[in-house]
CSV table of C-alpha atoms in Angstrom, one decimal:
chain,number,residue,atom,x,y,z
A,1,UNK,CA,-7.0,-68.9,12.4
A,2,UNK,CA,-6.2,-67.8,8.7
A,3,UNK,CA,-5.4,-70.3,6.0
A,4,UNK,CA,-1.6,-70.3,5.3
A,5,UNK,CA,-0.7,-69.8,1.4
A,6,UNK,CA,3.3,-70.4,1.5
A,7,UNK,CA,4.6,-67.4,3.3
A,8,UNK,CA,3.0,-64.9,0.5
A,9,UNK,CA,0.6,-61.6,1.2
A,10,UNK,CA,-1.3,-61.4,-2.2
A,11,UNK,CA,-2.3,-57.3,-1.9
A,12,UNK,CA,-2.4,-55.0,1.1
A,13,UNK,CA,-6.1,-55.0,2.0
A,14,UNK,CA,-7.1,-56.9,5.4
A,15,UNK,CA,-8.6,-60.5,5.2
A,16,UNK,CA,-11.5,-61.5,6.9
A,17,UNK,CA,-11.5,-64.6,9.8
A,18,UNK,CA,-11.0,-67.3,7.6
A,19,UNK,CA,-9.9,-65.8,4.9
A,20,UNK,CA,-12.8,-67.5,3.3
A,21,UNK,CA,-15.8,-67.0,1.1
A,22,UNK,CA,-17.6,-68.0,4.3
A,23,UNK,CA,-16.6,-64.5,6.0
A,24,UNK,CA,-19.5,-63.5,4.7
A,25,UNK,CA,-22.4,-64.3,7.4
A,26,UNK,CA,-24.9,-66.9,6.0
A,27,UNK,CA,-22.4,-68.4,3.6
A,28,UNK,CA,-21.9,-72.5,4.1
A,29,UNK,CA,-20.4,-74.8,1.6
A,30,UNK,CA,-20.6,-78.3,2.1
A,31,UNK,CA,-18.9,-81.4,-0.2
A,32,UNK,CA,-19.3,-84.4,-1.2
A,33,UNK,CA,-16.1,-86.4,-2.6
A,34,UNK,CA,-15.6,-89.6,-4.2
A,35,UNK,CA,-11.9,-90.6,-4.0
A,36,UNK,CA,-11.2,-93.9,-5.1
A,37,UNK,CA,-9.0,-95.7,-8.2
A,38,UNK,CA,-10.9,-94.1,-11.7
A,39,UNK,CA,-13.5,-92.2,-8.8
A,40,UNK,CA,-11.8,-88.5,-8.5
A,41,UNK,CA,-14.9,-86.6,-8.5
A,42,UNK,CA,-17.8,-85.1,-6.4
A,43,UNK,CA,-20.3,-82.4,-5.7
A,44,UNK,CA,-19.6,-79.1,-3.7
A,45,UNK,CA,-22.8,-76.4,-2.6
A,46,UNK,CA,-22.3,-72.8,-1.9
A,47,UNK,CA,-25.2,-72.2,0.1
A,48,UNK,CA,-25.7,-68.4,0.3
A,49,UNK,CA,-27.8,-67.5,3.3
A,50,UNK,CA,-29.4,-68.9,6.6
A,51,UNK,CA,-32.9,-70.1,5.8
A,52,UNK,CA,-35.0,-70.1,2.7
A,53,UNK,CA,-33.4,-68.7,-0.6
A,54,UNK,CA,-36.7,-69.1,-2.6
A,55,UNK,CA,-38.6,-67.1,-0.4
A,56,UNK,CA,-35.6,-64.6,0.4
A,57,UNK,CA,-33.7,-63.7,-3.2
A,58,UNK,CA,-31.1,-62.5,-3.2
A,59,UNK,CA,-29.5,-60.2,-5.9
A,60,UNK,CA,-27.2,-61.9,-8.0
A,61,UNK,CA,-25.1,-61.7,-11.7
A,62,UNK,CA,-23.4,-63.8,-14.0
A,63,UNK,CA,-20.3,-63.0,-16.2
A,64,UNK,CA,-19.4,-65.1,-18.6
A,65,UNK,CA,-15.5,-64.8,-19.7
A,66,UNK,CA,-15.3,-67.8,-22.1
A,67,UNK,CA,-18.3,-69.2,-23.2
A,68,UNK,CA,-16.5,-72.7,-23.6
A,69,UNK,CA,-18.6,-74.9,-20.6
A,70,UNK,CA,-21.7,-75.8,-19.6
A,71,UNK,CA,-24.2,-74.9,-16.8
A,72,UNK,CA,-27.5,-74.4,-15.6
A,73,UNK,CA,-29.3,-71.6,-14.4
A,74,UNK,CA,-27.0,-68.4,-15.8
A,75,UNK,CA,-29.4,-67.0,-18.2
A,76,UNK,CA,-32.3,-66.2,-15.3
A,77,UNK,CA,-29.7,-64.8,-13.5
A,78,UNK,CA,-29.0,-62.1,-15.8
A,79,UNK,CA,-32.6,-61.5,-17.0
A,80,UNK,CA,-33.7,-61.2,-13.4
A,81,UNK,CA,-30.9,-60.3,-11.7
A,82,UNK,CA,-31.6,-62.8,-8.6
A,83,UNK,CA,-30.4,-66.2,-6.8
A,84,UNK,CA,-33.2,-68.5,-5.9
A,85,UNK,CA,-31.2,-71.5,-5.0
A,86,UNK,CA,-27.7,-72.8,-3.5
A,87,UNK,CA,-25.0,-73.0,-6.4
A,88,UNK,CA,-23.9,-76.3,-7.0
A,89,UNK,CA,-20.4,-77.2,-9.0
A,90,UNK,CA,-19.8,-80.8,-10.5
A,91,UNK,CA,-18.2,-82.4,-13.3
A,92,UNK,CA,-18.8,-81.8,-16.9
A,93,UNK,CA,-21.2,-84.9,-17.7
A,94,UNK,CA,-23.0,-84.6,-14.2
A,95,UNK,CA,-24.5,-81.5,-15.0
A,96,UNK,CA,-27.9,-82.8,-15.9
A,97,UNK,CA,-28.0,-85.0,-13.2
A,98,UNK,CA,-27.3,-82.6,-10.3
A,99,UNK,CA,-29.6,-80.4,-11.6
A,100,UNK,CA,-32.4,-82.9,-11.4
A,101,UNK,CA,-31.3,-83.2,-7.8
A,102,UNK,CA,-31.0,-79.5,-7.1
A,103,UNK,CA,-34.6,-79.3,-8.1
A,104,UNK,CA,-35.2,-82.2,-6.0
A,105,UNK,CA,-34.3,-80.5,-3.1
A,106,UNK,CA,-35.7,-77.5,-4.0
A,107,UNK,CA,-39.2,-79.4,-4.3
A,108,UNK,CA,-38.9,-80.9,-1.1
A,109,UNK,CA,-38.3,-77.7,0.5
A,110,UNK,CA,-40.9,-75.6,-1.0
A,111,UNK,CA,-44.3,-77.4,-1.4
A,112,UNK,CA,-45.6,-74.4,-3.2
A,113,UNK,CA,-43.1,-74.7,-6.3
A,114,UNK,CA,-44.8,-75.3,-9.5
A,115,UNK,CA,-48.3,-75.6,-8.1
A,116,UNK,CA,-49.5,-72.2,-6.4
A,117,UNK,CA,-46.2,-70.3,-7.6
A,118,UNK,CA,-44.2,-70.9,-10.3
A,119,UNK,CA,-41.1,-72.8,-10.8
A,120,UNK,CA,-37.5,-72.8,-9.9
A,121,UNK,CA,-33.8,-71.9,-11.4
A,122,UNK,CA,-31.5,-74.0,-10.2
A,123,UNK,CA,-28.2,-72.9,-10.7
A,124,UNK,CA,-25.1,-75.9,-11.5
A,125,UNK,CA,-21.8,-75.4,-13.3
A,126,UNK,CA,-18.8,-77.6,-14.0
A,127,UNK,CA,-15.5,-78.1,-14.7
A,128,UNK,CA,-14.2,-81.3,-16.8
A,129,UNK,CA,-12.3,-83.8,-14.1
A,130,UNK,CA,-12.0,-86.7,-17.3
A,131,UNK,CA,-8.0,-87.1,-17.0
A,132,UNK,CA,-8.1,-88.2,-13.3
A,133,UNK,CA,-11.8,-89.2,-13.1
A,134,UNK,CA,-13.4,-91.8,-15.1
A,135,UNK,CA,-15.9,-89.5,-16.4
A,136,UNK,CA,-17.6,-91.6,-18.7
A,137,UNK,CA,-18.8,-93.9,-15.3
A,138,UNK,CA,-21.7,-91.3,-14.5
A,139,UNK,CA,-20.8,-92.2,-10.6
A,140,UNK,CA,-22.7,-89.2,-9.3
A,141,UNK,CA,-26.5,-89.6,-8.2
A,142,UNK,CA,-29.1,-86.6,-7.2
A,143,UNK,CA,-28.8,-87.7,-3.8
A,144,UNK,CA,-25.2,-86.4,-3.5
A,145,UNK,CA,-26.7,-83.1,-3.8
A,146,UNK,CA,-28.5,-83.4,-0.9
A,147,UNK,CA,-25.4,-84.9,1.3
A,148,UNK,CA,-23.3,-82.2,0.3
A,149,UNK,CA,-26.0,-79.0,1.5
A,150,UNK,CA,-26.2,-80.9,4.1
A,151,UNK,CA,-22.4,-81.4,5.2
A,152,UNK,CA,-22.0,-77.2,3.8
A,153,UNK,CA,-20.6,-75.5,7.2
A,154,UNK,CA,-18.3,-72.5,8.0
A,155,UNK,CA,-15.2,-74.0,8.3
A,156,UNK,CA,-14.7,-76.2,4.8
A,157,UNK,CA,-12.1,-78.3,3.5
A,158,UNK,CA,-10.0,-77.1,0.1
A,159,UNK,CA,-8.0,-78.4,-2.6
A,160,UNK,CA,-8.8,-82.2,-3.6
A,161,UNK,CA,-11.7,-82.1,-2.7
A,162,UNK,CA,-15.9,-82.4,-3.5
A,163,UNK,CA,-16.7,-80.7,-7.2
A,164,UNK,CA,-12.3,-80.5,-7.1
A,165,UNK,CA,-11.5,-83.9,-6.6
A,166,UNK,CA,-10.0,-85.0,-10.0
A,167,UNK,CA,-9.4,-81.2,-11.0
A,168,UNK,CA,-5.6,-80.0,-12.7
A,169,UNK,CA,-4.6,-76.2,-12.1
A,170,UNK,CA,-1.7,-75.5,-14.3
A,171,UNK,CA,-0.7,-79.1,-14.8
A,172,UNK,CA,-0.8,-79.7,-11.0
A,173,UNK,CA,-3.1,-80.3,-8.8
A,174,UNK,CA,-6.1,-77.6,-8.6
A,175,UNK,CA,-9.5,-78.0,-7.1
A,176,UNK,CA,-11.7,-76.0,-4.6
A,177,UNK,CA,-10.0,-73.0,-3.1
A,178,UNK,CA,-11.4,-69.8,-1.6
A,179,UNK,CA,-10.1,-66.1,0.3
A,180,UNK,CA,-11.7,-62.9,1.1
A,181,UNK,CA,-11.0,-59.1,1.5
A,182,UNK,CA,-12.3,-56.7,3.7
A,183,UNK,CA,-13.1,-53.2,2.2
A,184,UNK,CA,-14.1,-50.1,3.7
A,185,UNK,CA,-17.0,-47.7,2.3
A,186,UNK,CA,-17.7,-44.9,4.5
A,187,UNK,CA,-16.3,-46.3,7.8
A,188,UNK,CA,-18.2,-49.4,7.6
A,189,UNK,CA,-16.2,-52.4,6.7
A,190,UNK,CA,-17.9,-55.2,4.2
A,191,UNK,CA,-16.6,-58.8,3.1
A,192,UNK,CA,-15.5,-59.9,-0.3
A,193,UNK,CA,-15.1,-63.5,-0.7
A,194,UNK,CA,-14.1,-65.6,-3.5
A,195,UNK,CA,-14.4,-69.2,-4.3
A,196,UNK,CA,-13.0,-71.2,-7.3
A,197,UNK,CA,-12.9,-74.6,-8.6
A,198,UNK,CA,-10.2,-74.6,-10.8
A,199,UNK,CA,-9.4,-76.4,-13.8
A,200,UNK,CA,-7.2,-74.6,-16.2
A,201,UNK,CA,-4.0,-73.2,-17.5
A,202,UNK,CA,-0.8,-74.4,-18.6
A,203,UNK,CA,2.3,-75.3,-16.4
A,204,UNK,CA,5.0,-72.8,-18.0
A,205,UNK,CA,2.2,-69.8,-17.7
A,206,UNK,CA,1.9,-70.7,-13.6
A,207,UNK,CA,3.1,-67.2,-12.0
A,208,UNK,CA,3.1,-66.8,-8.4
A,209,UNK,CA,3.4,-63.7,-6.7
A,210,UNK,CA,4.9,-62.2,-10.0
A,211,UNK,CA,7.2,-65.2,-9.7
A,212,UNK,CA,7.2,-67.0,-12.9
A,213,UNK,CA,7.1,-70.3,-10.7
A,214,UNK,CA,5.6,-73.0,-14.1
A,215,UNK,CA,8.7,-72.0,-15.9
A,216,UNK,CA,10.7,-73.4,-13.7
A,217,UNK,CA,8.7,-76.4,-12.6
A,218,UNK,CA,8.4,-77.4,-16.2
A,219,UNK,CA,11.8,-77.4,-16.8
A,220,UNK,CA,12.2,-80.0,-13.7
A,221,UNK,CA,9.1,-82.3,-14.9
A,222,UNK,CA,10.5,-81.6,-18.7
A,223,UNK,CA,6.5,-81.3,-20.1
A,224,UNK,CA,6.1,-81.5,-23.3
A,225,UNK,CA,3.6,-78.8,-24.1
A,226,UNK,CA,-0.1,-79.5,-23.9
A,227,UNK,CA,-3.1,-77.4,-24.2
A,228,UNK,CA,-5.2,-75.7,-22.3
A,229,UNK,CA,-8.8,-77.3,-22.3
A,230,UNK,CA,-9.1,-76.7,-18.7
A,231,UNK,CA,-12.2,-74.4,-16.9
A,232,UNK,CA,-12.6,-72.1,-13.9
A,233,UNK,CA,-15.7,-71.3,-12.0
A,234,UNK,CA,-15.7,-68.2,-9.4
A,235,UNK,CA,-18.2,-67.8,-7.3
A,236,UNK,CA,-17.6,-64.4,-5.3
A,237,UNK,CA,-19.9,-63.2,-2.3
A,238,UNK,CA,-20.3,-60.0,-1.0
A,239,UNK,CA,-22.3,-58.2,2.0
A,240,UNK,CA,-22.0,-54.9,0.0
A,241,UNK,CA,-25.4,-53.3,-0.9
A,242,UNK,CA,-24.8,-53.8,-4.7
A,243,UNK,CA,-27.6,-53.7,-7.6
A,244,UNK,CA,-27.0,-56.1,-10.0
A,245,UNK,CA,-25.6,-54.0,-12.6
A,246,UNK,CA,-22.5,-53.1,-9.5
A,247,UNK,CA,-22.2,-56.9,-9.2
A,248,UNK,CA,-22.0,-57.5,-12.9
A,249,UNK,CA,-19.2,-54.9,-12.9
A,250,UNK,CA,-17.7,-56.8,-10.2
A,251,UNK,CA,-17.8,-59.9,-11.6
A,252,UNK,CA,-15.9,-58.6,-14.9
A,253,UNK,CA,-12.8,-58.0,-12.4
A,254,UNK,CA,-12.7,-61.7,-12.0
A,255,UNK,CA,-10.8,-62.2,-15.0
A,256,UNK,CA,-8.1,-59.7,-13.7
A,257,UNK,CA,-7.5,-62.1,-10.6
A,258,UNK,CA,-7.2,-65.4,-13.0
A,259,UNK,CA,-5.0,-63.2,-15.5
A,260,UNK,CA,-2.7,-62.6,-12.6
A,261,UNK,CA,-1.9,-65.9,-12.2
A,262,UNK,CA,-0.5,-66.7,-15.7
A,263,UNK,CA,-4.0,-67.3,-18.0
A,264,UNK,CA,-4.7,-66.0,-21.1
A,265,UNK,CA,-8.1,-67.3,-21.3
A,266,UNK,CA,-7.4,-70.6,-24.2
A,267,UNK,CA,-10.1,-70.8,-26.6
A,268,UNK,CA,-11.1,-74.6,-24.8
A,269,UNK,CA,-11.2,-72.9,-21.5
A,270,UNK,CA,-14.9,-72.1,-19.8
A,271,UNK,CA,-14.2,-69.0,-17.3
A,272,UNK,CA,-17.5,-68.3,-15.6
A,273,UNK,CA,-18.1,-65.8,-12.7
A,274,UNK,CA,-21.4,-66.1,-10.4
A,275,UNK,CA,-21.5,-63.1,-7.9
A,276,UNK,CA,-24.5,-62.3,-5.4
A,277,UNK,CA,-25.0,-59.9,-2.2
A,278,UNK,CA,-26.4,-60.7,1.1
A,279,UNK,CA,-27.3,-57.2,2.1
A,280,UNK,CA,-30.6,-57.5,0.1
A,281,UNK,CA,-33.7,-59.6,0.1
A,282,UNK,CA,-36.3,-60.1,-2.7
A,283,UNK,CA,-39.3,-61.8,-0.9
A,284,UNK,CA,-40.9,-64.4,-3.4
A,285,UNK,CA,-44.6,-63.1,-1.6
A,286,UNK,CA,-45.3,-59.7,-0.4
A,287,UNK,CA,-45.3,-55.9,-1.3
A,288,UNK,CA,-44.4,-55.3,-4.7
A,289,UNK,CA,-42.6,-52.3,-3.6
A,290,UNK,CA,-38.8,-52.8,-2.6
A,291,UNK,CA,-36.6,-51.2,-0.8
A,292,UNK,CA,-33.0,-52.0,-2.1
A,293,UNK,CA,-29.7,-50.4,-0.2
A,294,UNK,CA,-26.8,-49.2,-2.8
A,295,UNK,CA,-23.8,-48.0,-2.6
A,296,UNK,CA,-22.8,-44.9,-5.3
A,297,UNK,CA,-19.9,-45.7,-7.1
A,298,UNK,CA,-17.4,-43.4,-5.9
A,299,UNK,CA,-15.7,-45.8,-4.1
A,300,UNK,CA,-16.2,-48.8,-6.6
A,301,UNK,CA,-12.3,-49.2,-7.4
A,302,UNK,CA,-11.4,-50.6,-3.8
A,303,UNK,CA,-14.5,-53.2,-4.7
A,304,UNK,CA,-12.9,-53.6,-7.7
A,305,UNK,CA,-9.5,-54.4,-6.7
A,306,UNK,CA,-10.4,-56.7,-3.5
A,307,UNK,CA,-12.7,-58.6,-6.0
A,308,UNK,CA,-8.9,-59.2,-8.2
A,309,UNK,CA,-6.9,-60.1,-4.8
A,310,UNK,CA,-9.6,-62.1,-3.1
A,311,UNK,CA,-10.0,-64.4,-6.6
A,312,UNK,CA,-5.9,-64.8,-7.2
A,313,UNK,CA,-5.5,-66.0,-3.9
A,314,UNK,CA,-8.4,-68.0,-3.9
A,315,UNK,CA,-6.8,-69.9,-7.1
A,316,UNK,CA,-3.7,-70.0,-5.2
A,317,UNK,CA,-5.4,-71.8,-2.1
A,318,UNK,CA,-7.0,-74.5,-4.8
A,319,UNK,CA,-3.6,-75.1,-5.6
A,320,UNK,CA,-1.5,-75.0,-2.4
A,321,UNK,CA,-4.1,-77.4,-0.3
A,322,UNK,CA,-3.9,-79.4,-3.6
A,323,UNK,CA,-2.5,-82.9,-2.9
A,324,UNK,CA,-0.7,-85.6,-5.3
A,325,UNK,CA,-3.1,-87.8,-6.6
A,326,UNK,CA,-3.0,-90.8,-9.1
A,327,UNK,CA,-6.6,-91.4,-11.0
A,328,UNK,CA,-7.5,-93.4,-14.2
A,329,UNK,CA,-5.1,-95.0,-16.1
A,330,UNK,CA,-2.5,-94.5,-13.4
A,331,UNK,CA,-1.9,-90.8,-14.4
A,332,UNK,CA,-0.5,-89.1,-11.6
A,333,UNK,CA,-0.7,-85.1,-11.0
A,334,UNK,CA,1.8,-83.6,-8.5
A,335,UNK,CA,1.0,-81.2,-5.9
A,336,UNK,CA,2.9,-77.8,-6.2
A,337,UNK,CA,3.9,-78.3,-2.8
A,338,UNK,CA,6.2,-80.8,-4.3
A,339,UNK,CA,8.4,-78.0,-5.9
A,340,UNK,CA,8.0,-76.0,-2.9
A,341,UNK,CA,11.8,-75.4,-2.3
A,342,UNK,CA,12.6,-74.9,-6.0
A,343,UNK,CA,10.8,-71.1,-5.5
A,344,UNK,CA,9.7,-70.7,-1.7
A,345,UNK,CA,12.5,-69.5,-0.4
C-alpha cells in the first residue's frame, strides 16, 4: 500500500509500490534507534543490492551542494565513479566511529580486503542531532552498524527514527523519509527513489505544495527567528543504465527538490547528494573489459524532473511520519501533524 503524505500528489508521474527508495529491487535499509531522555539518536544503512557490493560495484556519484558537513568516502566516489559498500548516515560526532564499524563489517565479509586485494571506501555521512540528542555522550558503538544492515528490509520505518531520531526539519520534527517515481525510456519503465535524512531549514521558509505552510505555523508558535545550521543528506537510487557522469547530472537536480520546499541553502547547512544505479556491475576480479548499458540523453529531462519530485516528497515524508519528541534539556520539537488543520484542509 502507498505511504500517505496528507491528501497531496507532489507531480504527475506514477510512484512505484511503496513509494519508496526500496522500489528499486536490491534496495534494504535497516535502523538502529536510540530513543531515550538526552538519547535521540541512531544509525540507518542503505544497503544497495542483494549480495556482495565489494565484489559487484556499482556505479555511483556524489554532489556536493554545501560543503558545510562531514563524511566519509565522497571523494573515491567521484575519482572512481563506484559504490563499494552500504551507505551509512549518523550523527555529526559518530562519524569516525561508524566508519570504523563500516569497515568492520566490511572485513568480516571479505577476507581478501587489504591482504590479496586492496582496501575499502566506506561511505558515512551525517547530520548534527545536538539540540535533541546529547551529542557530546558518544552513545553510538561500531556494533550498531552491524544491527542496523542487519534489521535493513523492504518495508522500513520513517520519520523519528535510526540516523533521524533527534533530527529538526524546519523547526519541526524531520528525520528519515523516502518516495520514488517511475519514468519511462523507450517503453520500458525504471524506478527513481529518493531517501533523505533531514536536518535543515527555517520554520517561516516551510512551503508545502506551494502552500507557504511555516508562515503560518510560526505565527501560531510566535518563533523568534533562529538560524539555519541544519543539514540534508539525499541518497537517490535508480535502475536506469546511467554512467556516472548522467548520475552526477542527476544528482545536481537534488537541490531543485529541497529548493521546493522553502531552502535557500544557509551558509551552516551541509546539502550532500549520493546517487548510484543498479543496472550495472563492476566486478572487483575478472575481465578488464566492461560492458556498461546507457541510456542517450534525449530523454534525460523526465530523469531529471522525477529525481526533483521523488526528493520533495521524500523531505515531506521525513516530516509528516515525524513525531513530537522532547530530548535534552527538556526541549520539545512538535510534529507538523500538530498544525495539520491550520492548512490541510
Amino acid at each position: 500500500m502507498e505511504k500517505k503524505l496528507w491528501n497531496l500528489e507532489i507531480g504527475n508521474f506514477k510512484k512505484g509500490k511503496r513509494n519508496s527508495i526500496t522500489d528499486v529491487q536490491g534496495v534494504k535499509v535497516g535502523h538502529v534507534t536510540y530513543d531515550d531522555g538526552d538519547k535521540k539518536t541512531g544509525v540507518t544503512a542503505i544497503i544497495p543490492i542483494e549480495g556482495n557490493i565489494f565484489r559487484e560495484k556499482l556505479i555511483a556519484a556524489a554532489h556536493v551542494i554545501n560543503g558545510f558537513g562531514k563524511s566519509v568516502g565522497l571523494v573515491q566516489i567521484e575519482e572512481l565513479g563506484t559504490l563499494e559498500t552500504p551507505i551509512i548516515l549518523t550523527n555529526t560526532l559518530a562519524v569516525g566511529k561508524i566508519s570504523d564499524g563500516l569497515v568492520s563489517y566490511m572485513l568480516d565479509n571479505n577476507s581478501d580486503i587489504g591482504d590479496t586485494t586492496g582496501t575499502v571506501n566506506p561511505v558515512v555521512c551525517e547530520c548534527n542531532d545536538g539540540y535533541l540528542n546529547d551529542i557530546r555522550n558518544l552513545f553510538l558503538r561500531k556494533e550498531d552498524v552491524y544491527k542496523a544492515i542487519e534489521n535493513a528490509k523492504e518495508d522500513f520505518e520513517e520519520g523519528a527514527v535510526g540516523a533521524g531520531t533527534g533530527m529538526v526539519c524546519y523547526n519541526l520534527k524531520g528525520g528519515i523519509g523516502s518516495s520514488s517515481r517511475i519514468v519511462e525510456i523507450e517503453g520500458e519503465e525504471f524506478i527513481i527513489g529518493a531517501l533523505t535524512l533531514t536536518n535543515f531549514g527555517r520554520l517561516k521558509n516551510l512551503v508545502i505544495d506551494n502552500n507557504p505552510v511555516g508562515e503560518a505555523i510560526a505565527k501560531i508558535k510566535k518563533q523568534e527567528e533562529t538560524l539555519d545550521k541544519g543539514s540534508i543528506i539525499v541518497v537517490i537510487a535508480t535502475d536506469l543504465p546511467l554512467t556516472h557522469r548522467q548520475l552526477k547530472r542527476m544528482l545536481k537536480r537534488v537541490q531543485s527538490g529541497i529548493a521546493r520546499t522553502g531552502s535557500f541553502v544557509s551558509n551552516g547547512s551541509g546539502e550532500i547528494a549520493i546517487g548510484f544505479s543498479t543496472a550495472n556491475k563492476i566486478p572487483h576480479y575478472g575481465s578488464s573489459k566492461l560492458d556498461i548499458r546507457s541510456y542517450d540523453e534525449k530523454d534525460i529531462d523526465a530523469i531529471f524532473e522525477a529525481t526533483v519530485l521523488a526528493t520533495e516528497e521524500a523531505i515531506l515524508q521525513s516530516m509528516y511520519n515525524g513525531k513530537t519528541t522532547v530530548g535534552r534539556k527538556e526541549r520539545k520539537i512538535e510534529s507538523i501533524r500538530e498544525y495539520d488543520d491550520l492548512w490541510n484542509k
